CSV table of C-alpha atoms in Angstrom, one decimal:
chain,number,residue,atom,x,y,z
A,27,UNK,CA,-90.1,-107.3,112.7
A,28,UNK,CA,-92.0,-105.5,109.8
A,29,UNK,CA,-92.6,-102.0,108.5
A,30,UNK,CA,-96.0,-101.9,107.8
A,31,UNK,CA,-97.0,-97.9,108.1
A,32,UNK,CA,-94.4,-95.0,107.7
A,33,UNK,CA,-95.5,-91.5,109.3
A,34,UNK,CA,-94.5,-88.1,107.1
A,35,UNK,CA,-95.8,-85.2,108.4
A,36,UNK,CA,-96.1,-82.3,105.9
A,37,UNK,CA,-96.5,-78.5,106.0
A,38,UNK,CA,-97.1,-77.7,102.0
A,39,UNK,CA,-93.8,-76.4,101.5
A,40,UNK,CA,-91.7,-77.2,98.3
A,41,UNK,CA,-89.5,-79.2,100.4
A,42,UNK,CA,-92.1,-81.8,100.6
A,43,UNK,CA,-91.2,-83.4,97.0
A,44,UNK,CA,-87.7,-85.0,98.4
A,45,UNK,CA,-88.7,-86.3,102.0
A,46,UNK,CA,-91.6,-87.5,100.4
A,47,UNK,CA,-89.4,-89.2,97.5
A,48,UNK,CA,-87.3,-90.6,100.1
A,49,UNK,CA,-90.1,-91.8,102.5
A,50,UNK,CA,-91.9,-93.6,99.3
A,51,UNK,CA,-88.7,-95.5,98.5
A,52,UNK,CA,-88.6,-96.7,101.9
A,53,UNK,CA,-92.6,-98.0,101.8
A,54,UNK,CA,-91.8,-99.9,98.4
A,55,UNK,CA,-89.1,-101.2,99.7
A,56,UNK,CA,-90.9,-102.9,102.6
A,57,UNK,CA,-94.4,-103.0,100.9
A,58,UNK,CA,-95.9,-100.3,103.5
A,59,UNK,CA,-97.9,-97.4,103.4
A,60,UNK,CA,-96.7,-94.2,103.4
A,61,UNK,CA,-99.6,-91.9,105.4
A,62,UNK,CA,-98.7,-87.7,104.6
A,63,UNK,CA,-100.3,-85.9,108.0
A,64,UNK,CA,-101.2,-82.4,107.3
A,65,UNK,CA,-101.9,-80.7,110.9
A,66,UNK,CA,-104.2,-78.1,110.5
A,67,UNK,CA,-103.6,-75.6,112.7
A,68,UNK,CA,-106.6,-74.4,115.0
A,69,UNK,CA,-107.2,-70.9,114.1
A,70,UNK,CA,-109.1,-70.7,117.7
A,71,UNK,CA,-106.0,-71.2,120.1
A,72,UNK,CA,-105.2,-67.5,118.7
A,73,UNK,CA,-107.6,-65.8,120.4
A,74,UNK,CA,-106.2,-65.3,123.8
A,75,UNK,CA,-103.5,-63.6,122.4
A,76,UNK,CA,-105.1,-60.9,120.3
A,77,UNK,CA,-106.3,-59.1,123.4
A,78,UNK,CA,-109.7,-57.1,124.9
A,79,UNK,CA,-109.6,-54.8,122.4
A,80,UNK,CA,-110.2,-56.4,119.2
A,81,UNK,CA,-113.1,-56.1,117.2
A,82,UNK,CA,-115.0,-59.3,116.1
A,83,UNK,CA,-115.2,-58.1,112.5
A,84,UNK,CA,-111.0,-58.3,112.8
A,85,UNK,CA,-111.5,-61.7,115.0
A,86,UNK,CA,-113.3,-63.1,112.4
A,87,UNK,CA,-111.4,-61.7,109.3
A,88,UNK,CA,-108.0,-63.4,110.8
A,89,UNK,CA,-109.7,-66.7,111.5
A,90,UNK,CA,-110.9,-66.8,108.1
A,91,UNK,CA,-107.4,-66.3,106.5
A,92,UNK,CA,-106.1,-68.7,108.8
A,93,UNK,CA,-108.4,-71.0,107.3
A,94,UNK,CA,-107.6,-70.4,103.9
A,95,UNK,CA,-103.9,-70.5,104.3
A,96,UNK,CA,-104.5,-74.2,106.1
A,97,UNK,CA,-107.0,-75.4,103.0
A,98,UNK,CA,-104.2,-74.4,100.3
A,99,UNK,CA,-101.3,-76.0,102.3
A,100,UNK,CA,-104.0,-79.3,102.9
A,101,UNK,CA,-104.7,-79.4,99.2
A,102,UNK,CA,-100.3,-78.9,98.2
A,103,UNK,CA,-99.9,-81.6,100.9
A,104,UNK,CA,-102.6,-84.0,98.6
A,105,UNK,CA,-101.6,-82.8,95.7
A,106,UNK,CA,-97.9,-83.8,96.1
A,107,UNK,CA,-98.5,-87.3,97.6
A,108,UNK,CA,-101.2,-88.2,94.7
A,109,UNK,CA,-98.4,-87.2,91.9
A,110,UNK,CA,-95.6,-89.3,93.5
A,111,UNK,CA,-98.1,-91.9,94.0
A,112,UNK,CA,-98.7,-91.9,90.2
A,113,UNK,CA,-95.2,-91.2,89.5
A,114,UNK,CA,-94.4,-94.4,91.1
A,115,UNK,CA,-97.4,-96.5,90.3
A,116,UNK,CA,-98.6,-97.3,93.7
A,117,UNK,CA,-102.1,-97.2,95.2
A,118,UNK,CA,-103.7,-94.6,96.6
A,119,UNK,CA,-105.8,-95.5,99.6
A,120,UNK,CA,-109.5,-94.6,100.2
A,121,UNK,CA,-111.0,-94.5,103.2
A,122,UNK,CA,-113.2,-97.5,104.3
A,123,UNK,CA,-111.7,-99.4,101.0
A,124,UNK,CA,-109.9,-103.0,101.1
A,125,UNK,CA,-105.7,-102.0,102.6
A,126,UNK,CA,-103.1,-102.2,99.3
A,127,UNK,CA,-99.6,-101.9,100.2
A,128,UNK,CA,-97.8,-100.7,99.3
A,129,UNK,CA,-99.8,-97.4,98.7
A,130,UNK,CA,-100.1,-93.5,100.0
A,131,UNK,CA,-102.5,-92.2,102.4
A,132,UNK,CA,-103.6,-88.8,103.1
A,133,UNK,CA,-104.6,-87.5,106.4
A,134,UNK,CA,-105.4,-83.9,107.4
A,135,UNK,CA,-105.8,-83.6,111.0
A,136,UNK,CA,-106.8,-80.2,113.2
A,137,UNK,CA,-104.4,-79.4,116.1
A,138,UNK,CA,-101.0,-78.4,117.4
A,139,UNK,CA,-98.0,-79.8,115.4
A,140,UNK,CA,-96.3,-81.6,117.7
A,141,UNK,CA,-99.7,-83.0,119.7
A,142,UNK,CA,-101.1,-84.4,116.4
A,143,UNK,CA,-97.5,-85.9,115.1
A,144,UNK,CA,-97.2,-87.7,118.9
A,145,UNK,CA,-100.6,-88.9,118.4
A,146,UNK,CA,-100.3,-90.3,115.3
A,147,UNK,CA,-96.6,-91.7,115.5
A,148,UNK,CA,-97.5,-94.1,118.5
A,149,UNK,CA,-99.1,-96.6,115.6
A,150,UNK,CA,-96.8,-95.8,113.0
A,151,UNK,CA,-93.3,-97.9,112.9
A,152,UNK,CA,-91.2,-95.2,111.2
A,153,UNK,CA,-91.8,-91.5,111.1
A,154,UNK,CA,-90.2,-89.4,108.8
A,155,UNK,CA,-89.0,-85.9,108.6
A,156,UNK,CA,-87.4,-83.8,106.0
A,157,UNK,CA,-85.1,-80.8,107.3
A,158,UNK,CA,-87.5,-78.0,107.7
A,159,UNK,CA,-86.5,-74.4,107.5
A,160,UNK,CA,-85.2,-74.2,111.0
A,161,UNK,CA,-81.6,-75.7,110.7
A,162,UNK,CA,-82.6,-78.7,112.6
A,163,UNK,CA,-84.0,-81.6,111.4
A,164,UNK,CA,-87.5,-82.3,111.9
A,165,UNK,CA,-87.9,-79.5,114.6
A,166,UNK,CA,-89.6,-80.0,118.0
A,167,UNK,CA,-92.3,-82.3,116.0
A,168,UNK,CA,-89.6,-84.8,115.2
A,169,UNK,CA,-88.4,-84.8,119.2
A,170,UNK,CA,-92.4,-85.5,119.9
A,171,UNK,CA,-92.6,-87.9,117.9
A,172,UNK,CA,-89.4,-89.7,118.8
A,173,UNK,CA,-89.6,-89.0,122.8
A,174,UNK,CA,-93.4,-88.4,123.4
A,175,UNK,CA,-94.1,-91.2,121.1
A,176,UNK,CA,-91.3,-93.6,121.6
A,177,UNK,CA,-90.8,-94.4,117.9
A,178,UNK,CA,-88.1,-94.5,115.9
A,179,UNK,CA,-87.6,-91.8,113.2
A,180,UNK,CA,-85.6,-90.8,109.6
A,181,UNK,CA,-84.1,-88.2,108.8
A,182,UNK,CA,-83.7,-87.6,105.1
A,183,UNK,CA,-82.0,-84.4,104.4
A,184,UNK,CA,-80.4,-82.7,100.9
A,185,UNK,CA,-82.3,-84.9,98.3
A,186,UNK,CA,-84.3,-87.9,97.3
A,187,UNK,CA,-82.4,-91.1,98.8
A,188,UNK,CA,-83.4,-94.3,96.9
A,189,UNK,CA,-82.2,-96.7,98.2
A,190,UNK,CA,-82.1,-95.6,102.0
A,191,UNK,CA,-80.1,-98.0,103.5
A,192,UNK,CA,-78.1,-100.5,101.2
A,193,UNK,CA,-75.0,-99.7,103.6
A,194,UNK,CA,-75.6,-99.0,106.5
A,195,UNK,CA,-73.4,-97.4,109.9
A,196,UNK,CA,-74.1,-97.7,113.3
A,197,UNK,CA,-72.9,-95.9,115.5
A,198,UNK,CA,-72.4,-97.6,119.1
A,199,UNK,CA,-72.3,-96.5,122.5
A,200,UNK,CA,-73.9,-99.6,124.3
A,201,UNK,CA,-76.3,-96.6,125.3
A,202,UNK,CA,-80.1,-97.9,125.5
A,203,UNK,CA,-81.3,-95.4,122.8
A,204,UNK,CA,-78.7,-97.2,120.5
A,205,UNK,CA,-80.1,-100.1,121.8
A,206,UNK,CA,-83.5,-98.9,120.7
A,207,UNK,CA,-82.1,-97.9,117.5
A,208,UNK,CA,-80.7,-101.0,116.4
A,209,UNK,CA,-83.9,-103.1,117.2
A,210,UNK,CA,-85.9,-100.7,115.0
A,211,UNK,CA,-83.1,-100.6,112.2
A,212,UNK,CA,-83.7,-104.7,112.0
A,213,UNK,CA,-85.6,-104.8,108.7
A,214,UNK,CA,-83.1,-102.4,106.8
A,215,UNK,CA,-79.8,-104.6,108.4
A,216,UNK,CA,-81.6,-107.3,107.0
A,217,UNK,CA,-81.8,-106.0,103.4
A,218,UNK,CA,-78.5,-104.1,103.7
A,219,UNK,CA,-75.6,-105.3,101.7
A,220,UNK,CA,-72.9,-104.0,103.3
A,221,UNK,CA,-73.2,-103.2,107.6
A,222,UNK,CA,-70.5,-101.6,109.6
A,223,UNK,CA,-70.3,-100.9,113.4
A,224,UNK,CA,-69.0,-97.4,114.4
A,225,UNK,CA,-67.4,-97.2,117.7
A,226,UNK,CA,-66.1,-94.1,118.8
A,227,UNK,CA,-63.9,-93.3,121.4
A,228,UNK,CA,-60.1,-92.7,122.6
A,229,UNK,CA,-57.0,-94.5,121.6
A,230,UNK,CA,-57.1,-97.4,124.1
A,231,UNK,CA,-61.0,-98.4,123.0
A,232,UNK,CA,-62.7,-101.7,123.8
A,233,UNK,CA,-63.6,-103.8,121.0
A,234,UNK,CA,-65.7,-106.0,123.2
A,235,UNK,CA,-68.9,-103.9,123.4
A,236,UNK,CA,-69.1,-103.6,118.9
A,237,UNK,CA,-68.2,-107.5,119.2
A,238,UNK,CA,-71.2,-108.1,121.5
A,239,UNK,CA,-73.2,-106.2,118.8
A,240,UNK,CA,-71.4,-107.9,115.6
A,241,UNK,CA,-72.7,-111.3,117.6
A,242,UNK,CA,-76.2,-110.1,117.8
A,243,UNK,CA,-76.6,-109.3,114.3
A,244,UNK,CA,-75.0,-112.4,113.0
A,245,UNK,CA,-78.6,-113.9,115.1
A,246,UNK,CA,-79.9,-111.8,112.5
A,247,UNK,CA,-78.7,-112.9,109.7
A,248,UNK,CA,-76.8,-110.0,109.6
A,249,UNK,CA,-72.8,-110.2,109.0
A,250,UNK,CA,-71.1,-106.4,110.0
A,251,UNK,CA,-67.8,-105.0,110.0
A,252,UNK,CA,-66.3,-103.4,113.4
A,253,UNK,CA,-64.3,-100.0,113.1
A,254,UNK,CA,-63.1,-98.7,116.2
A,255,UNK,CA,-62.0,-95.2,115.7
A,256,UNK,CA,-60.1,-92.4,117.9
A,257,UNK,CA,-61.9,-89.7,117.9
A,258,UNK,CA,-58.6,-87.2,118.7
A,259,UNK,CA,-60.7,-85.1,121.1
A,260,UNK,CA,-63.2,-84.3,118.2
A,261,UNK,CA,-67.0,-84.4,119.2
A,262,UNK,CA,-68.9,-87.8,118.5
A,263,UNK,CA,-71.3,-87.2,116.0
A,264,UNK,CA,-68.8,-84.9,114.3
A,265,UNK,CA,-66.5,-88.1,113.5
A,266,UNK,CA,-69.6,-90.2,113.5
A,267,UNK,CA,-71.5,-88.5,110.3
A,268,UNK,CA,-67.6,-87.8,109.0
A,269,UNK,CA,-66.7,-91.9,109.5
A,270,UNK,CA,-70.2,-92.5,108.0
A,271,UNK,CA,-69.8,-90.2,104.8
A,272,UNK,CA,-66.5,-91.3,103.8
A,273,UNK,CA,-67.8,-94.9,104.3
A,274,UNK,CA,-70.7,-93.5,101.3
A,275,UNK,CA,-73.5,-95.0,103.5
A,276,UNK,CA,-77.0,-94.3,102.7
A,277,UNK,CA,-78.2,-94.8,106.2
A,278,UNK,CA,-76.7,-94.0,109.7
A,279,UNK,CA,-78.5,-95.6,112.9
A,280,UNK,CA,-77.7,-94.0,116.4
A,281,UNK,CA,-79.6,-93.5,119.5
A,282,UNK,CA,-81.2,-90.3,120.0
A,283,UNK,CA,-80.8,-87.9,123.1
A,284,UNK,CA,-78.8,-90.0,125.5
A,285,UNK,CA,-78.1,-86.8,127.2
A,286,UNK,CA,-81.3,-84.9,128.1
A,287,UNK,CA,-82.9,-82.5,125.4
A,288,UNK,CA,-81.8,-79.7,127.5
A,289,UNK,CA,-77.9,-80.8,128.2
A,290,UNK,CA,-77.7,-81.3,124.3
A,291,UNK,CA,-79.1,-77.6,123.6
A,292,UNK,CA,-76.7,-75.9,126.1
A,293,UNK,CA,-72.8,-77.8,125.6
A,294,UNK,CA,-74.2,-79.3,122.5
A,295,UNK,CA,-74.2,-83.2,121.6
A,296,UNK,CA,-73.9,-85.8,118.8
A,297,UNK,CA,-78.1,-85.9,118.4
A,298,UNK,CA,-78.0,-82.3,117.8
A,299,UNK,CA,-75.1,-82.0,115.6
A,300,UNK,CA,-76.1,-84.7,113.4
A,301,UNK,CA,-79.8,-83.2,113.7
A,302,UNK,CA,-78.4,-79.8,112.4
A,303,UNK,CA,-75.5,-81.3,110.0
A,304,UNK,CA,-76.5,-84.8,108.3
A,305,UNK,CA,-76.2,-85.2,104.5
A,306,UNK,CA,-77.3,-88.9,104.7
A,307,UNK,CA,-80.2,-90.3,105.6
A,308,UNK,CA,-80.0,-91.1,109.9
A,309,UNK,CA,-82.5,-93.4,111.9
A,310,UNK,CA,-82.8,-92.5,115.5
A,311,UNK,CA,-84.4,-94.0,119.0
A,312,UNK,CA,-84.4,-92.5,122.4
């Protein structure tokens, strides 16, 4: 298992600088290449919506300021991965040139968010997303890219993490999507100094199911610790990100969505509370 390509899409907000910080960390760390998506938004998919009644002079005016807001957010999107690039001292790619890794890529590409971010996560092996201005991580392009996709991806909220993942929690439900989310955490369990193995549950929990994952890390090469802990009627991920933050771990693996997207919106769930409350960095799978 290698990380070879790393997904970030970008909007040309300020918030750019730290996800993209964290995400550049991760590619040295794994000698990848970090590619910065800008999607473009298609100022044409407007038109139904303005009506009968507008004039072509406004059609036309609109269209062209959607344009120039897009080329300034493209060239902040560029901008920013070129100076952390430099910053850093690694490679920036050229189209049709020989591949360097690690090294940055840029990629501006026109259509809807989340269409163009599922596209272009299905040959990426880790997509990451910053916390966006809605209060939830990543937004609906991180649950396209993660369900529509299939691929696992970071969260890196708060700040620039470097390193992500020198201890590392997991937390375990024997679910699939944990499943999911170990396999894809392999090259970071690998490197990781120190592993532990969440389980989370009542007073009378099982130890067996976080022994049957201790077992298949050790094939690994990877030697964790198993906390059971009684959760005291609290919510999962609640205890989960508050286990994982006391435990100072720089990276928290779970499954993502073991409920369905809707469930988790209406009684809540531990995807969307850690989603909406992480201050570590969090790999997910569904």
């Amino acid at each position: 298992m290698s990380v070879r390509k790393i997904l970030v899409p970008l909007a040309g907000r300020t918030e750019d600088d730290e996800v993209l910080a964290t995400a550049l960390s991760v590619a040295r760390g794994f000698g990848a290449q970090l590619v910065g998506l800008f999607a473009r938004p298609d100022p044409t998919e407007a038109l139904p919506y303005l009506g009968d009644g507008v004039s072509g002079q406004v059609i036309e005016d609109l269209m062209q300021a959607a344009r120039e807001g897009a080329d300034q957010a493209s060239r902040r999107v560029k901008t920013a991965l070129e100076r952390i690039a430099t910053e850093a001292g690694v490679a920036v790619a050229q189209k049709g040139g020989e591949p360097v890794l690690p090294s940055v890529r840029f990629l501006d590409v026109t259509g809807r968010r989340d269409d163009v971010v599922a596209a272009h996560s299905r040959l990426s092996d880790l997509i990451v997303f910053g916390e966006g201005t809605t209060g939830v991580a990543g937004g609906t392009a991180l649950e396209a890219a993660m369900m529509s996709a299939g691929r696992p991806v970071l969260i890196a909220p708060k700040k620039a993490w470097d390193p992500v993942g020198g201890s590392v929690c997991i937390g375990w439900d024997e679910s699939a999507e944990a499943a999911r989310a170990v396999t894809a955490a392999i090259p970071f369990l690998e490197k990781a100094k120190k592993v532990t193995i969440l389980c989370i549950g009542g007073k009378e929990l099982d130890p067996a199911p976080g022994s049957t994952l201790a077992d298949y890390l050790e094939l690994h090469g990877v030697v964790a610790d198993l906390h059971l802990v009684d959760a005291a009627g609290r919510a999962a991920g609640e205890v989960l990100l508050e286990q994982a933050e006391k435990a100072k771990t720089d990276l928290l693996v779970m499954g993502g969505y073991s409920h369905s997207r809707l469930l988790e919106f209406i009684i809540g769930g531990a995807t969307q509370h850690v989603r909406s409350h992480a201050t570590i960095p969090v790999l997910m799978a569904h």
